[in-house]
């Protein structure tokens, strides 16, 4: 990754970012612990408002092929957005624009062509993570699953079958 500064994070790190932001919501000048640009794969942000409550609660919900982009480079504000593709999330983190924005001098297509190497590098990292996770789950499943033993034949059940014939 040469030009984009975004890094992939885990769910625990994303929850820590959200917790840090909610802890400092009433501070006049908040100072976030982690600063930078992050992407959380396979999740999306959901918000829940309860009746007669003023605050919105933000949750992370598992959602395949969805990405949450976090931007906290200024150290005071945590900006978050859901994206359907990794490329769109990187574009937003890099430029601050969404692909549908038309009033700019840089277009999404030209940015995508310029950063093709970075995008493929992040996609390769995601594929490796997914492969490792699947292998670990398969190994765990194989370890917990009992091996099948051949069925033992009881002498009494064989004797009962012979008497019935």
mmCIF file of C-alpha atoms in Angstrom:
data_model
loop_
_atom_site.group_PDB
_atom_site.id
_atom_site.type_symbol
_atom_site.label_atom_id
_atom_site.label_comp_id
_atom_site.label_asym_id
_atom_site.label_seq_id
_atom_site.Cartn_x
_atom_site.Cartn_y
_atom_site.Cartn_z
ATOM 1 C CA UNK A 1 0.000 0.000 0.000
ATOM 2 C CA UNK A 2 1.761 3.057 -1.204
ATOM 3 C CA UNK A 3 -0.730 5.893 -1.284
ATOM 4 C CA UNK A 4 -3.730 5.029 0.886
ATOM 5 C CA UNK A 5 -3.293 5.147 4.626
ATOM 6 C CA UNK A 6 -6.285 2.997 5.552
ATOM 7 C CA UNK A 7 -5.709 -0.113 7.630
ATOM 8 C CA UNK A 8 -7.959 -3.087 8.229
ATOM 9 C CA UNK A 9 -9.164 -3.561 11.796
ATOM 10 C CA UNK A 10 -10.989 -6.242 13.750
ATOM 11 C CA UNK A 11 -14.374 -6.022 15.421
ATOM 12 C CA UNK A 12 -12.830 -5.546 18.856
ATOM 13 C CA UNK A 13 -10.807 -2.571 17.649
ATOM 14 C CA UNK A 14 -13.886 -1.047 16.003
ATOM 15 C CA UNK A 15 -15.903 -1.473 19.196
ATOM 16 C CA UNK A 16 -13.088 0.215 21.106
ATOM 17 C CA UNK A 17 -13.272 3.174 18.693
ATOM 18 C CA UNK A 18 -17.036 3.464 19.201
ATOM 19 C CA UNK A 19 -16.669 3.148 22.987
ATOM 20 C CA UNK A 20 -13.954 5.817 23.045
ATOM 21 C CA UNK A 21 -16.181 8.171 21.081
ATOM 22 C CA UNK A 22 -19.228 7.558 23.291
ATOM 23 C CA UNK A 23 -17.188 8.034 26.471
ATOM 24 C CA UNK A 24 -16.065 11.476 25.316
ATOM 25 C CA UNK A 25 -19.337 12.639 23.774
ATOM 26 C CA UNK A 26 -19.886 15.332 26.431
ATOM 27 C CA UNK A 27 -16.295 16.570 26.434
ATOM 28 C CA UNK A 28 -15.708 20.030 25.068
ATOM 29 C CA UNK A 29 -12.491 19.017 23.298
ATOM 30 C CA UNK A 30 -12.407 15.227 23.038
ATOM 31 C CA UNK A 31 -9.132 13.387 22.457
ATOM 32 C CA UNK A 32 -9.556 10.005 20.799
ATOM 33 C CA UNK A 33 -7.071 7.301 21.764
ATOM 34 C CA UNK A 34 -6.625 5.990 18.215
ATOM 35 C CA UNK A 35 -6.147 8.347 15.308
ATOM 36 C CA UNK A 36 -6.151 7.306 11.682
ATOM 37 C CA UNK A 37 -8.216 5.772 8.902
ATOM 38 C CA UNK A 38 -9.616 2.282 9.348
ATOM 39 C CA UNK A 39 -11.822 -0.185 7.498
ATOM 40 C CA UNK A 40 -13.866 -2.935 9.148
ATOM 41 C CA UNK A 41 -14.862 -5.661 6.663
ATOM 42 C CA UNK A 42 -18.083 -7.726 6.803
ATOM 43 C CA UNK A 43 -19.923 -5.391 9.179
ATOM 44 C CA UNK A 44 -22.236 -2.408 8.966
ATOM 45 C CA UNK A 45 -23.324 0.309 11.346
ATOM 46 C CA UNK A 46 -26.878 0.347 12.593
ATOM 47 C CA UNK A 47 -28.511 2.948 14.764
ATOM 48 C CA UNK A 48 -31.280 2.477 17.244
ATOM 49 C CA UNK A 49 -33.440 5.167 18.755
ATOM 50 C CA UNK A 50 -35.585 4.305 21.704
ATOM 51 C CA UNK A 51 -38.831 6.037 22.522
ATOM 52 C CA UNK A 52 -38.386 9.248 24.485
ATOM 53 C CA UNK A 53 -34.588 9.005 24.266
ATOM 54 C CA UNK A 54 -32.531 11.795 22.804
ATOM 55 C CA UNK A 55 -29.312 9.885 22.064
ATOM 56 C CA UNK A 56 -28.864 7.468 19.233
ATOM 57 C CA UNK A 57 -27.065 4.210 19.952
ATOM 58 C CA UNK A 58 -24.700 2.907 17.277
ATOM 59 C CA UNK A 59 -24.167 -0.823 16.873
ATOM 60 C CA UNK A 60 -22.024 -3.011 14.639
ATOM 61 C CA UNK A 61 -23.981 -5.726 12.885
ATOM 62 C CA UNK A 62 -22.460 -8.576 10.908
ATOM 63 C CA UNK A 63 -23.225 -8.149 7.202
ATOM 64 C CA UNK A 64 -21.390 -10.007 4.450
ATOM 65 C CA UNK A 65 -19.598 -7.964 1.779
ATOM 66 C CA UNK A 66 -20.172 -4.704 3.546
ATOM 67 C CA UNK A 67 -17.552 -2.302 4.890
ATOM 68 C CA UNK A 68 -17.498 0.333 7.612
ATOM 69 C CA UNK A 69 -14.993 3.151 7.182
ATOM 70 C CA UNK A 70 -13.753 5.014 10.263
ATOM 71 C CA UNK A 71 -11.895 8.319 9.991
ATOM 72 C CA UNK A 72 -10.419 9.865 13.129
ATOM 73 C CA UNK A 73 -7.337 11.588 11.740
ATOM 74 C CA UNK A 74 -7.996 14.892 13.468
ATOM 75 C CA UNK A 75 -8.086 13.125 16.843
ATOM 76 C CA UNK A 76 -11.347 14.724 17.977
ATOM 77 C CA UNK A 77 -14.112 13.432 15.702
ATOM 78 C CA UNK A 78 -14.835 9.886 14.624
ATOM 79 C CA UNK A 79 -16.504 9.877 11.215
ATOM 80 C CA UNK A 80 -18.180 6.614 10.159
ATOM 81 C CA UNK A 81 -19.917 5.432 7.002
ATOM 82 C CA UNK A 82 -21.218 2.162 5.573
ATOM 83 C CA UNK A 83 -20.081 1.153 2.094
ATOM 84 C CA UNK A 84 -21.039 -1.730 -0.204
ATOM 85 C CA UNK A 85 -17.521 -2.103 -1.615
ATOM 86 C CA UNK A 86 -13.960 -1.786 -0.409
ATOM 87 C CA UNK A 87 -13.091 0.571 -3.259
ATOM 88 C CA UNK A 88 -15.803 3.046 -2.288
ATOM 89 C CA UNK A 89 -14.677 2.985 1.340
ATOM 90 C CA UNK A 90 -11.081 3.696 0.328
ATOM 91 C CA UNK A 91 -12.234 6.499 -1.980
ATOM 92 C CA UNK A 92 -14.142 8.150 0.873
ATOM 93 C CA UNK A 93 -11.224 7.812 3.290
ATOM 94 C CA UNK A 94 -8.772 9.195 0.758
ATOM 95 C CA UNK A 95 -10.782 12.081 -0.679
ATOM 96 C CA UNK A 96 -13.717 12.650 1.671
ATOM 97 C CA UNK A 97 -16.089 12.223 -1.270
ATOM 98 C CA UNK A 98 -18.624 9.582 -2.147
ATOM 99 C CA UNK A 99 -18.632 8.022 -5.653
ATOM 100 C CA UNK A 100 -21.873 9.799 -6.560
ATOM 101 C CA UNK A 101 -20.476 13.292 -5.866
ATOM 102 C CA UNK A 102 -20.322 15.201 -9.156
ATOM 103 C CA UNK A 103 -19.195 18.677 -8.162
ATOM 104 C CA UNK A 104 -15.514 17.803 -7.848
ATOM 105 C CA UNK A 105 -12.468 17.954 -10.051
ATOM 106 C CA UNK A 106 -11.512 14.320 -9.280
ATOM 107 C CA UNK A 107 -13.753 11.526 -10.447
ATOM 108 C CA UNK A 108 -14.254 8.133 -8.864
ATOM 109 C CA UNK A 109 -13.161 6.313 -12.031
ATOM 110 C CA UNK A 110 -9.862 8.160 -12.357
ATOM 111 C CA UNK A 111 -9.117 7.715 -8.638
ATOM 112 C CA UNK A 112 -9.888 3.999 -8.926
ATOM 113 C CA UNK A 113 -7.482 3.604 -11.854
ATOM 114 C CA UNK A 114 -4.727 5.482 -9.993
ATOM 115 C CA UNK A 115 -5.060 3.362 -6.829
ATOM 116 C CA UNK A 116 -5.661 -0.052 -8.407
ATOM 117 C CA UNK A 117 -2.542 -1.554 -6.768
ATOM 118 C CA UNK A 118 -3.590 -0.448 -3.275
ATOM 119 C CA UNK A 119 -7.082 -1.816 -3.750
ATOM 120 C CA UNK A 120 -5.869 -5.222 -4.917
ATOM 121 C CA UNK A 121 -3.362 -5.370 -2.040
ATOM 122 C CA UNK A 122 -6.126 -4.811 0.519
ATOM 123 C CA UNK A 123 -8.357 -7.348 -1.226
ATOM 124 C CA UNK A 124 -5.558 -9.923 -1.080
ATOM 125 C CA UNK A 125 -5.135 -9.288 2.647
ATOM 126 C CA UNK A 126 -8.875 -9.801 3.128
ATOM 127 C CA UNK A 127 -8.786 -13.069 1.166
ATOM 128 C CA UNK A 128 -5.909 -14.353 3.301
ATOM 129 C CA UNK A 129 -7.754 -13.435 6.507
ATOM 130 C CA UNK A 130 -10.870 -15.192 5.288
ATOM 131 C CA UNK A 131 -8.922 -18.299 4.287
ATOM 132 C CA UNK A 132 -7.199 -18.476 7.694
ATOM 133 C CA UNK A 133 -10.494 -18.009 9.525
ATOM 134 C CA UNK A 134 -12.164 -20.777 7.505
ATOM 135 C CA UNK A 135 -9.245 -23.155 8.107
ATOM 136 C CA UNK A 136 -9.327 -22.428 11.836
ATOM 137 C CA UNK A 137 -13.083 -23.063 11.968
ATOM 138 C CA UNK A 138 -12.710 -26.320 10.051
ATOM 139 C CA UNK A 139 -9.920 -27.481 12.378
ATOM 140 C CA UNK A 140 -11.972 -26.543 15.441
ATOM 141 C CA UNK A 141 -15.012 -28.353 14.086
ATOM 142 C CA UNK A 142 -12.963 -31.466 13.305
ATOM 143 C CA UNK A 143 -11.443 -31.442 16.803
ATOM 144 C CA UNK A 144 -14.780 -31.145 18.602
ATOM 145 C CA UNK A 145 -16.648 -33.653 16.456
ATOM 146 C CA UNK A 146 -16.428 -37.186 17.897
ATOM 147 C CA UNK A 147 -15.221 -39.897 15.580
ATOM 148 C CA UNK A 148 -17.838 -42.449 14.651
ATOM 149 C CA UNK A 149 -17.220 -45.949 15.967
ATOM 150 C CA UNK A 150 -18.562 -49.010 14.225
ATOM 151 C CA UNK A 151 -21.845 -50.085 15.674
ATOM 152 C CA UNK A 152 -21.385 -52.778 18.308
ATOM 153 C CA UNK A 153 -23.676 -55.734 17.925
ATOM 154 C CA UNK A 154 -25.291 -56.974 21.109
ATOM 155 C CA UNK A 155 -25.571 -60.746 21.487
ATOM 156 C CA UNK A 156 -29.001 -60.414 23.026
ATOM 157 C CA UNK A 157 -30.400 -58.446 20.062
ATOM 158 C CA UNK A 158 -29.031 -61.050 17.625
ATOM 159 C CA UNK A 159 -30.627 -63.849 19.671
ATOM 160 C CA UNK A 160 -34.009 -62.031 19.692
ATOM 161 C CA UNK A 161 -33.902 -61.643 15.900
ATOM 162 C CA UNK A 162 -33.232 -65.379 15.470
ATOM 163 C CA UNK A 163 -36.150 -66.307 17.733
ATOM 164 C CA UNK A 164 -38.464 -64.025 15.781
ATOM 165 C CA UNK A 165 -37.584 -65.817 12.507
#
